[in-house]
PDB file of C-alpha atoms in Angstrom:
ATOM      1  CA  MET A   1     161.809   7.093 145.937  1.00  0.00           C
ATOM      2  CA  ILE A   2     164.080   5.598 142.948  1.00  0.00           C
ATOM      3  CA  GLN A   3     166.771   4.478 145.671  1.00  0.00           C
ATOM      4  CA  ARG A   4     164.521   1.880 146.878  1.00  0.00           C
ATOM      5  CA  ILE A   5     164.766  -1.639 145.323  1.00  0.00           C
ATOM      6  CA  GLN A   6     161.017  -1.925 144.697  1.00  0.00           C
ATOM      7  CA  SER A   7     161.003   1.222 142.719  1.00  0.00           C
ATOM      8  CA  VAL A   8     163.925  -0.216 140.488  1.00  0.00           C
ATOM      9  CA  TYR A   9     162.029  -3.444 140.029  1.00  0.00           C
ATOM     10  CA  LEU A  10     158.806  -1.510 139.006  1.00  0.00           C
ATOM     11  CA  LEU A  11     160.706   0.749 136.611  1.00  0.00           C
ATOM     12  CA  VAL A  12     162.293  -2.369 134.924  1.00  0.00           C
ATOM     13  CA  VAL A  13     158.627  -3.821 134.675  1.00  0.00           C
ATOM     14  CA  THR A  14     157.608  -0.495 133.053  1.00  0.00           C
ATOM     15  CA  ILE A  15     160.522  -0.814 130.604  1.00  0.00           C
ATOM     16  CA  LEU A  16     160.057  -4.421 129.701  1.00  0.00           C
ATOM     17  CA  LEU A  17     156.396  -3.969 128.953  1.00  0.00           C
ATOM     18  CA  ILE A  18     157.044  -1.071 126.689  1.00  0.00           C
ATOM     19  CA  VAL A  19     159.620  -3.287 124.938  1.00  0.00           C
ATOM     20  CA  CYS A  20     156.993  -6.018 124.744  1.00  0.00           C
ATOM     21  CA  MET A  21     154.506  -3.654 123.215  1.00  0.00           C
ATOM     22  CA  CYS A  22     156.955  -2.637 120.423  1.00  0.00           C
ATOM     23  CA  THR A  23     158.178  -6.032 119.330  1.00  0.00           C
ATOM     24  CA  PRO A  24     156.338  -8.981 117.665  1.00  0.00           C
ATOM     25  CA  VAL A  25     155.508 -11.706 120.109  1.00  0.00           C
ATOM     26  CA  GLY A  26     155.630 -14.512 117.231  1.00  0.00           C
ATOM     27  CA  ALA A  27     155.229 -15.345 113.728  1.00  0.00           C
ATOM     28  CA  TYR A  28     152.993 -17.578 111.563  1.00  0.00           C
ATOM     29  CA  ILE A  29     154.785 -19.313 108.888  1.00  0.00           C
ATOM     30  CA  ALA A  30     152.626 -20.543 105.900  1.00  0.00           C
ATOM     31  CA  GLU A  31     153.246 -23.593 103.670  1.00  0.00           C
ATOM     32  CA  ASP A  32     154.680 -21.334 101.051  1.00  0.00           C
ATOM     33  CA  TYR A  33     157.228 -20.126 103.696  1.00  0.00           C
ATOM     34  CA  SER A  34     155.674 -16.682 103.789  1.00  0.00           C
ATOM     35  CA  VAL A  35     155.939 -15.109 107.437  1.00  0.00           C
ATOM     36  CA  SER A  36     153.139 -13.001 109.196  1.00  0.00           C
ATOM     37  CA  LYS A  37     154.471 -11.062 112.227  1.00  0.00           C
ATOM     38  CA  PHE A  38     152.074 -11.498 115.210  1.00  0.00           C
ATOM     39  CA  THR A  39     152.490  -8.071 117.281  1.00  0.00           C
ATOM     40  CA  ASN A  40     150.262  -7.022 120.062  1.00  0.00           C
ATOM     41  CA  LEU A  41     148.505  -4.379 118.099  1.00  0.00           C
ATOM     42  CA  CYS A  42     148.118  -6.456 114.751  1.00  0.00           C
ATOM     43  CA  ILE A  43     149.072  -9.302 112.484  1.00  0.00           C
ATOM     44  CA  VAL A  44     151.200  -8.163 109.502  1.00  0.00           C
ATOM     45  CA  SER A  45     151.275 -10.439 106.604  1.00  0.00           C
ATOM     46  CA  ALA A  46     154.394 -10.891 104.596  1.00  0.00           C
ATOM     47  CA  ASP A  47     153.147  -8.467 101.948  1.00  0.00           C
ATOM     48  CA  GLY A  48     152.495  -5.656 104.565  1.00  0.00           C
ATOM     49  CA  VAL A  49     148.757  -6.070 104.958  1.00  0.00           C
ATOM     50  CA  LYS A  50     147.296  -5.987 108.313  1.00  0.00           C
ATOM     51  CA  ASP A  51     144.944  -8.929 108.767  1.00  0.00           C
ATOM     52  CA  TYR A  52     143.672  -8.977 112.222  1.00  0.00           C
ATOM     53  CA  ALA A  53     143.916  -6.821 115.125  1.00  0.00           C
ATOM     54  CA  PRO A  54     144.538  -8.313 118.427  1.00  0.00           C
ATOM     55  CA  TRP A  55     144.428  -4.990 120.073  1.00  0.00           C
ATOM     56  CA  ALA A  56     143.254  -6.335 123.552  1.00  0.00           C
ATOM     57  CA  MET A  57     146.729  -7.576 124.169  1.00  0.00           C
ATOM     58  CA  PHE A  58     148.051  -4.249 123.517  1.00  0.00           C
ATOM     59  CA  VAL A  59     145.565  -2.506 125.818  1.00  0.00           C
ATOM     60  CA  ILE A  60     146.550  -4.819 128.727  1.00  0.00           C
ATOM     61  CA  LEU A  61     150.142  -4.025 128.257  1.00  0.00           C
ATOM     62  CA  VAL A  62     149.388  -0.387 128.053  1.00  0.00           C
ATOM     63  CA  VAL A  63     147.280  -0.385 131.201  1.00  0.00           C
ATOM     64  CA  ALA A  64     150.046  -2.653 133.010  1.00  0.00           C
ATOM     65  CA  ALA A  65     152.866  -0.342 132.033  1.00  0.00           C
ATOM     66  CA  LEU A  66     151.084   2.813 133.306  1.00  0.00           C
ATOM     67  CA  LEU A  67     150.079   0.926 136.324  1.00  0.00           C
ATOM     68  CA  SER A  68     153.430  -0.073 137.200  1.00  0.00           C
ATOM     69  CA  PHE A  69     155.042   3.348 136.510  1.00  0.00           C
ATOM     70  CA  THR A  70     152.251   5.081 138.837  1.00  0.00           C
ATOM     71  CA  THR A  71     152.893   2.474 141.558  1.00  0.00           C
ATOM     72  CA  ILE A  72     156.484   3.765 141.787  1.00  0.00           C
ATOM     73  CA  PHE A  73     155.318   7.263 143.011  1.00  0.00           C
ATOM     74  CA  MET A  74     152.705   5.626 145.696  1.00  0.00           C
ATOM     75  CA  PHE A  75     155.732   5.050 148.092  1.00  0.00           C
ATOM     76  CA  LYS A  76     154.173   6.772 151.105  1.00  0.00           C
ATOM     77  CA  LYS A  77     151.049   4.373 150.812  1.00  0.00           C
ATOM     78  CA  ARG A  78     152.838   1.041 150.939  1.00  0.00           C
ATOM     79  CA  MET A  79     149.700  -1.250 151.193  1.00  0.00           C
ATOM     80  CA  LEU A  80     148.165   0.393 148.221  1.00  0.00           C
ATOM     81  CA  GLN A  81     151.556  -0.182 146.298  1.00  0.00           C
ATOM     82  CA  ILE A  82     151.222  -3.922 147.244  1.00  0.00           C
ATOM     83  CA  ARG A  83     147.560  -4.122 145.958  1.00  0.00           C
ATOM     84  CA  MET A  84     148.472  -2.274 142.748  1.00  0.00           C
ATOM     85  CA  SER A  85     151.475  -4.523 142.071  1.00  0.00           C
ATOM     86  CA  ILE A  86     149.289  -7.685 142.782  1.00  0.00           C
ATOM     87  CA  PHE A  87     146.591  -6.280 140.452  1.00  0.00           C
ATOM     88  CA  ASN A  88     149.465  -5.745 137.720  1.00  0.00           C
ATOM     89  CA  SER A  89     150.664  -9.325 138.036  1.00  0.00           C
ATOM     90  CA  LEU A  90     146.992 -10.397 137.617  1.00  0.00           C
ATOM     91  CA  LEU A  91     146.871  -8.011 134.407  1.00  0.00           C
ATOM     92  CA  LEU A  92     149.827  -9.786 133.015  1.00  0.00           C
ATOM     93  CA  VAL A  93     148.249 -13.265 133.587  1.00  0.00           C
ATOM     94  CA  GLY A  94     145.294 -11.938 131.682  1.00  0.00           C
ATOM     95  CA  TYR A  95     147.543 -11.032 128.924  1.00  0.00           C
ATOM     96  CA  TYR A  96     148.806 -14.577 128.610  1.00  0.00           C
ATOM     97  CA  ILE A  97     145.083 -15.660 128.607  1.00  0.00           C
ATOM     98  CA  ALA A  98     144.372 -13.216 125.802  1.00  0.00           C
ATOM     99  CA  PHE A  99     147.424 -14.450 123.904  1.00  0.00           C
ATOM    100  CA  PHE A 100     146.338 -18.049 124.051  1.00  0.00           C
ATOM    101  CA  ALA A 101     142.686 -16.988 123.168  1.00  0.00           C
ATOM    102  CA  PHE A 102     143.890 -15.263 119.984  1.00  0.00           C
ATOM    103  CA  TYR A 103     146.554 -18.019 119.165  1.00  0.00           C
ATOM    104  CA  PHE A 104     143.814 -20.825 119.228  1.00  0.00           C
ATOM    105  CA  ALA A 105     141.410 -18.398 117.296  1.00  0.00           C
ATOM    106  CA  LEU A 106     143.857 -18.012 114.445  1.00  0.00           C
ATOM    107  CA  LYS A 107     145.540 -21.354 114.504  1.00  0.00           C
ATOM    108  CA  ASN A 108     144.882 -23.610 111.679  1.00  0.00           C
ATOM    109  CA  ASP A 109     146.560 -26.846 110.201  1.00  0.00           C
ATOM    110  CA  GLU A 110     148.447 -24.786 107.343  1.00  0.00           C
ATOM    111  CA  ASN A 111     150.243 -22.441 109.735  1.00  0.00           C
ATOM    112  CA  LEU A 112     153.046 -22.909 111.889  1.00  0.00           C
ATOM    113  CA  PHE A 113     153.389 -20.548 114.740  1.00  0.00           C
ATOM    114  CA  ARG A 114     157.046 -19.606 116.005  1.00  0.00           C
ATOM    115  CA  ILE A 115     157.000 -17.883 119.469  1.00  0.00           C
ATOM    116  CA  GLY A 116     159.014 -14.671 119.580  1.00  0.00           C
ATOM    117  CA  TRP A 117     161.362 -13.641 122.398  1.00  0.00           C
ATOM    118  CA  ALA A 118     159.117 -10.667 123.472  1.00  0.00           C
ATOM    119  CA  LEU A 119     156.440 -13.189 124.796  1.00  0.00           C
ATOM    120  CA  CYS A 120     158.649 -14.137 127.763  1.00  0.00           C
ATOM    121  CA  LEU A 121     158.907 -10.297 129.028  1.00  0.00           C
ATOM    122  CA  PRO A 122     155.421 -10.308 130.874  1.00  0.00           C
ATOM    123  CA  LEU A 123     156.518 -13.314 132.678  1.00  0.00           C
ATOM    124  CA  VAL A 124     159.737 -11.685 133.838  1.00  0.00           C
ATOM    125  CA  SER A 125     157.516  -8.694 134.697  1.00  0.00           C
ATOM    126  CA  ILE A 126     155.370 -10.865 136.845  1.00  0.00           C
ATOM    127  CA  ILE A 127     158.447 -12.262 138.542  1.00  0.00           C
ATOM    128  CA  LEU A 128     159.730  -8.608 139.162  1.00  0.00           C
ATOM    129  CA  ASN A 129     156.277  -7.542 140.438  1.00  0.00           C
ATOM    130  CA  ILE A 130     156.503 -10.414 143.051  1.00  0.00           C
ATOM    131  CA  LEU A 131     160.079  -9.264 144.071  1.00  0.00           C
ATOM    132  CA  ALA A 132     158.708  -5.534 144.349  1.00  0.00           C
ATOM    133  CA  ILE A 133     155.674  -6.961 146.654  1.00  0.00           C
ATOM    134  CA  ARG A 134     158.273  -8.746 148.884  1.00  0.00           C
ATOM    135  CA  ALA A 135     160.360  -5.435 149.274  1.00  0.00           C
ATOM    136  CA  ILE A 136     157.455  -3.223 149.980  1.00  0.00           C
ATOM    137  CA  GLY A 137     156.330  -5.721 152.557  1.00  0.00           C
ATOM    138  CA  ARG A 138     159.727  -5.705 154.103  1.00  0.00           C
ATOM    139  CA  ASP A 139     159.512  -1.837 154.139  1.00  0.00           C
ATOM    140  CA  GLU A 140     156.138  -2.064 155.796  1.00  0.00           C
ATOM    141  CA  GLY A 141     157.420  -4.426 158.419  1.00  0.00           C
ATOM    142  CA  MET A 142     160.342  -2.060 159.195  1.00  0.00           C
ATOM    143  CA  VAL A 143     157.969   0.837 159.614  1.00  0.00           C
ATOM    144  CA  LYS A 144     155.756  -1.053 161.953  1.00  0.00           C
ATOM    145  CA  ALA A 145     158.621  -2.342 163.975  1.00  0.00           C
ATOM    146  CA  ALA A 146     159.984   1.500 164.156  1.00  0.00           C
ATOM    147  CA  ASP A 147     156.454   2.567 165.319  1.00  0.00           C
ATOM    148  CA  ARG A 148     156.426  -0.079 168.192  1.00  0.00           C
ATOM    149  CA  LEU A 149     159.521   1.323 169.478  1.00  0.00           C
ATOM    150  CA  ARG A 150     158.531   4.752 169.897  1.00  0.00           C
TER     151      ARG A 150
END
């Protein structure tokens, strides 16, 4: 199960999404140079006060990480594994939609927003999901070819 390349891809997706959950995805810098960290669970101001809770982004990442991890164990049902990986990619696109919704809701002229490195991790996860889908499809093709030979 883990020796298949798509299982490795899906495991890396799970790890990347967990890392993205735990790190700030950006920071708001005010005119007085105070920095508010924008995480997936809350926005923490410079003095440690939690201002706003963009918890929807956190929930999307949790669901996508759990879905990716459980997809690894569906190796006997390859078509379901492909569907789950496609749904996982759509969830991650929804994560970016939620991020931009929160970004524009919190944006004002006084704050400058700096994007964090963790914001690219869901994009890398989408790419790895696509690679996993291609590898699963290749496995399915080999199984169908072997069934024709029987």
